[in-house]
Coordinates of C-alpha atoms in Angstrom, one line a residue:
X105 CA -192.6 84.8 104.3
X106 CA -189.8 86.6 102.5
X107 CA -187.2 88.3 104.7
X108 CA -184.5 90.9 104.1
X109 CA -182.4 90.9 107.3
X110 CA -180.7 88.0 109.0
X111 CA -182.1 88.7 112.5
X112 CA -185.7 88.7 111.2
X113 CA -184.9 85.7 109.0
X114 CA -184.2 83.2 111.7
X115 CA -187.2 81.3 113.0
X116 CA -187.6 80.1 116.6
X117 CA -185.5 77.1 117.4
X118 CA -187.3 73.8 117.9
X119 CA -186.5 70.9 120.3
X120 CA -188.7 67.8 119.9
X121 CA -187.7 66.0 123.1
X122 CA -185.5 66.3 126.1
X123 CA -184.1 62.9 126.8
X124 CA -180.4 62.5 125.9
X125 CA -177.2 60.8 127.0
X126 CA -174.2 63.0 127.9
X127 CA -171.8 61.5 125.4
X128 CA -169.5 63.9 123.7
X129 CA -167.6 63.4 120.4
X130 CA -165.3 65.1 118.0
X131 CA -166.3 66.5 114.6
X132 CA -165.9 64.0 111.7
X133 CA -168.1 62.6 109.0
X134 CA -167.7 58.8 108.6
X135 CA -169.8 56.0 107.5
X136 CA -170.6 53.0 109.8
X137 CA -167.7 51.0 108.1
X138 CA -165.2 53.8 109.2
X139 CA -164.6 55.2 105.7
X140 CA -165.2 58.8 104.9
X141 CA -167.9 59.0 102.2
X142 CA -170.0 62.1 102.9
X143 CA -168.5 65.2 101.5
X144 CA -169.4 68.2 103.8
X145 CA -169.3 71.5 102.0
X146 CA -166.8 74.1 103.3
X147 CA -169.6 76.3 104.6
X148 CA -171.1 73.2 106.4
X149 CA -167.9 72.4 108.0
X150 CA -167.4 76.1 109.0
X151 CA -170.8 76.0 110.7
X152 CA -169.8 73.0 112.7
X153 CA -166.5 74.6 113.7
X154 CA -168.3 77.8 114.9
X155 CA -170.8 75.8 116.8
X156 CA -168.1 73.7 118.5
X157 CA -166.1 76.9 119.2
X158 CA -169.1 78.4 120.9
X159 CA -169.8 75.1 122.8
X160 CA -166.1 74.9 124.0
X161 CA -166.0 78.5 125.2
X162 CA -169.1 77.6 127.2
X163 CA -167.6 74.4 128.5
X164 CA -170.2 72.2 126.8
X165 CA -168.0 69.8 124.7
X166 CA -167.7 69.2 121.1
X167 CA -170.5 67.8 118.7
X168 CA -169.7 65.2 116.0
X169 CA -170.6 66.4 112.5
X170 CA -172.8 63.5 111.4
X171 CA -173.3 62.7 107.7
X172 CA -176.7 61.3 108.1
X173 CA -178.1 64.3 110.1
X174 CA -176.3 66.4 107.4
X175 CA -178.1 64.6 104.6
X176 CA -181.5 65.4 106.3
X177 CA -180.4 69.0 107.0
X178 CA -179.3 69.5 103.4
X179 CA -182.6 68.0 102.2
X180 CA -184.7 70.5 104.2
X181 CA -182.4 73.4 103.2
X182 CA -182.9 72.6 99.5
X183 CA -186.7 72.6 100.1
X184 CA -186.5 76.1 101.7
X185 CA -184.3 77.5 99.0
X186 CA -186.5 76.2 96.2
X187 CA -189.6 77.7 97.9
X188 CA -187.7 80.9 98.9
X189 CA -189.3 80.4 102.2
X190 CA -187.8 80.0 105.7
X191 CA -189.6 77.3 107.8
X192 CA -188.8 74.5 110.2
X193 CA -189.1 70.8 109.3
X194 CA -192.5 69.7 110.5
X195 CA -192.0 67.6 113.5
X196 CA -193.5 64.4 112.0
X197 CA -191.4 64.7 108.9
X198 CA -188.2 65.4 110.8
X199 CA -188.8 62.3 113.0
X200 CA -189.4 60.2 109.9
X201 CA -186.1 61.4 108.3
X202 CA -184.0 61.0 111.4
X203 CA -183.8 57.6 113.1
X204 CA -182.3 56.5 116.4
X205 CA -183.0 59.8 118.1
X206 CA -183.8 60.7 121.6
X207 CA -183.6 64.5 121.4
X208 CA -183.8 66.5 118.2
X209 CA -183.3 70.4 117.8
X210 CA -183.3 72.4 114.6
X211 CA -182.1 75.8 113.7
X212 CA -182.9 77.4 110.3
X213 CA -181.8 80.6 108.8
X214 CA -181.1 82.6 105.7
X215 CA -178.5 85.3 105.3
X216 CA -175.2 86.2 103.6
X217 CA -172.4 84.1 105.2
X218 CA -171.6 81.6 107.9
X219 CA -170.3 84.1 110.5
X220 CA -173.3 86.4 110.1
X221 CA -175.8 83.5 110.5
X222 CA -173.9 81.9 113.5
X223 CA -173.9 85.3 115.3
X224 CA -177.6 85.7 114.7
X225 CA -178.1 82.2 116.1
X226 CA -176.1 83.1 119.1
X227 CA -178.1 86.3 119.6
X228 CA -181.4 84.3 119.7
X229 CA -182.1 82.6 123.1
X230 CA -183.7 79.6 121.4
X231 CA -181.1 79.0 118.8
X232 CA -178.4 79.6 121.3
X233 CA -180.1 77.1 123.6
X234 CA -179.8 74.4 120.9
X235 CA -176.2 75.2 120.2
X236 CA -175.2 75.0 123.9
X237 CA -177.5 72.2 125.0
X238 CA -175.2 69.7 126.9
X239 CA -177.4 66.7 125.9
X240 CA -176.7 67.0 122.2
X241 CA -173.8 65.0 120.9
X242 CA -174.2 65.2 117.0
X243 CA -174.9 67.9 114.6
X244 CA -175.9 67.9 110.9
X245 CA -175.6 71.0 108.7
X246 CA -177.0 71.6 105.4
X247 CA -176.2 74.7 103.3
X248 CA -177.4 75.9 100.0
X249 CA -176.5 79.1 98.3
X250 CA -179.2 80.4 96.0
X251 CA -179.4 83.9 94.4
X252 CA -176.5 85.1 96.6
X253 CA -178.3 84.1 99.8
X254 CA -177.1 81.4 102.2
X255 CA -179.8 79.0 103.5
X256 CA -179.0 76.7 106.3
X257 CA -180.6 73.9 108.4
X258 CA -178.7 72.8 111.5
X259 CA -180.1 69.5 113.2
X260 CA -178.9 68.6 116.7
X261 CA -179.3 65.1 118.2
X262 CA -178.2 63.4 121.4
X263 CA -177.9 59.8 120.5
X264 CA -174.5 58.0 119.9
X265 CA -175.4 56.9 116.4
X266 CA -178.2 58.9 114.8
X267 CA -179.4 57.7 111.4
X268 CA -181.6 58.7 108.6
X269 CA -184.2 57.0 106.3
X270 CA -182.8 59.1 103.4
X271 CA -180.5 57.2 100.9
X272 CA -176.9 57.6 101.7
X273 CA -173.9 57.0 99.4
X274 CA -172.4 53.6 99.5
X275 CA -169.0 53.7 101.2

């Protein structure tokens, strides 16, 4: 499924469950011992800032940029870019990569730059719904640029401390 335009390149958003606490947090990427060890790319941080800006304007609160969700998001994005194919993480695979979850949502897209993709997400009811869902407290963003195209996976979660089965850097 190759695509040329951003609006046609974004798949329907997915939500795997709808049971979440109403905890809100601020954006940061720290390990469980409090040290910062996950390095978000500038484009990943920019996505988180745009998402939080949209949420704040809608009165929904801020999401915490989570390093473990970001690792899972980056892993999926790499797979899409390698295949040159836009697709959601199959539900069983996503729930194996992300632990401690009660509600999961995922937005995926391909385009030219962060602002264009975020605007396309906000123009899509399903993607906008994930971005503005009050039950989400954490977000993970994975961006890969390949052949002058930006691929992105955004994973949303509603637990206080989501985790991953993927190996993380030692902090």
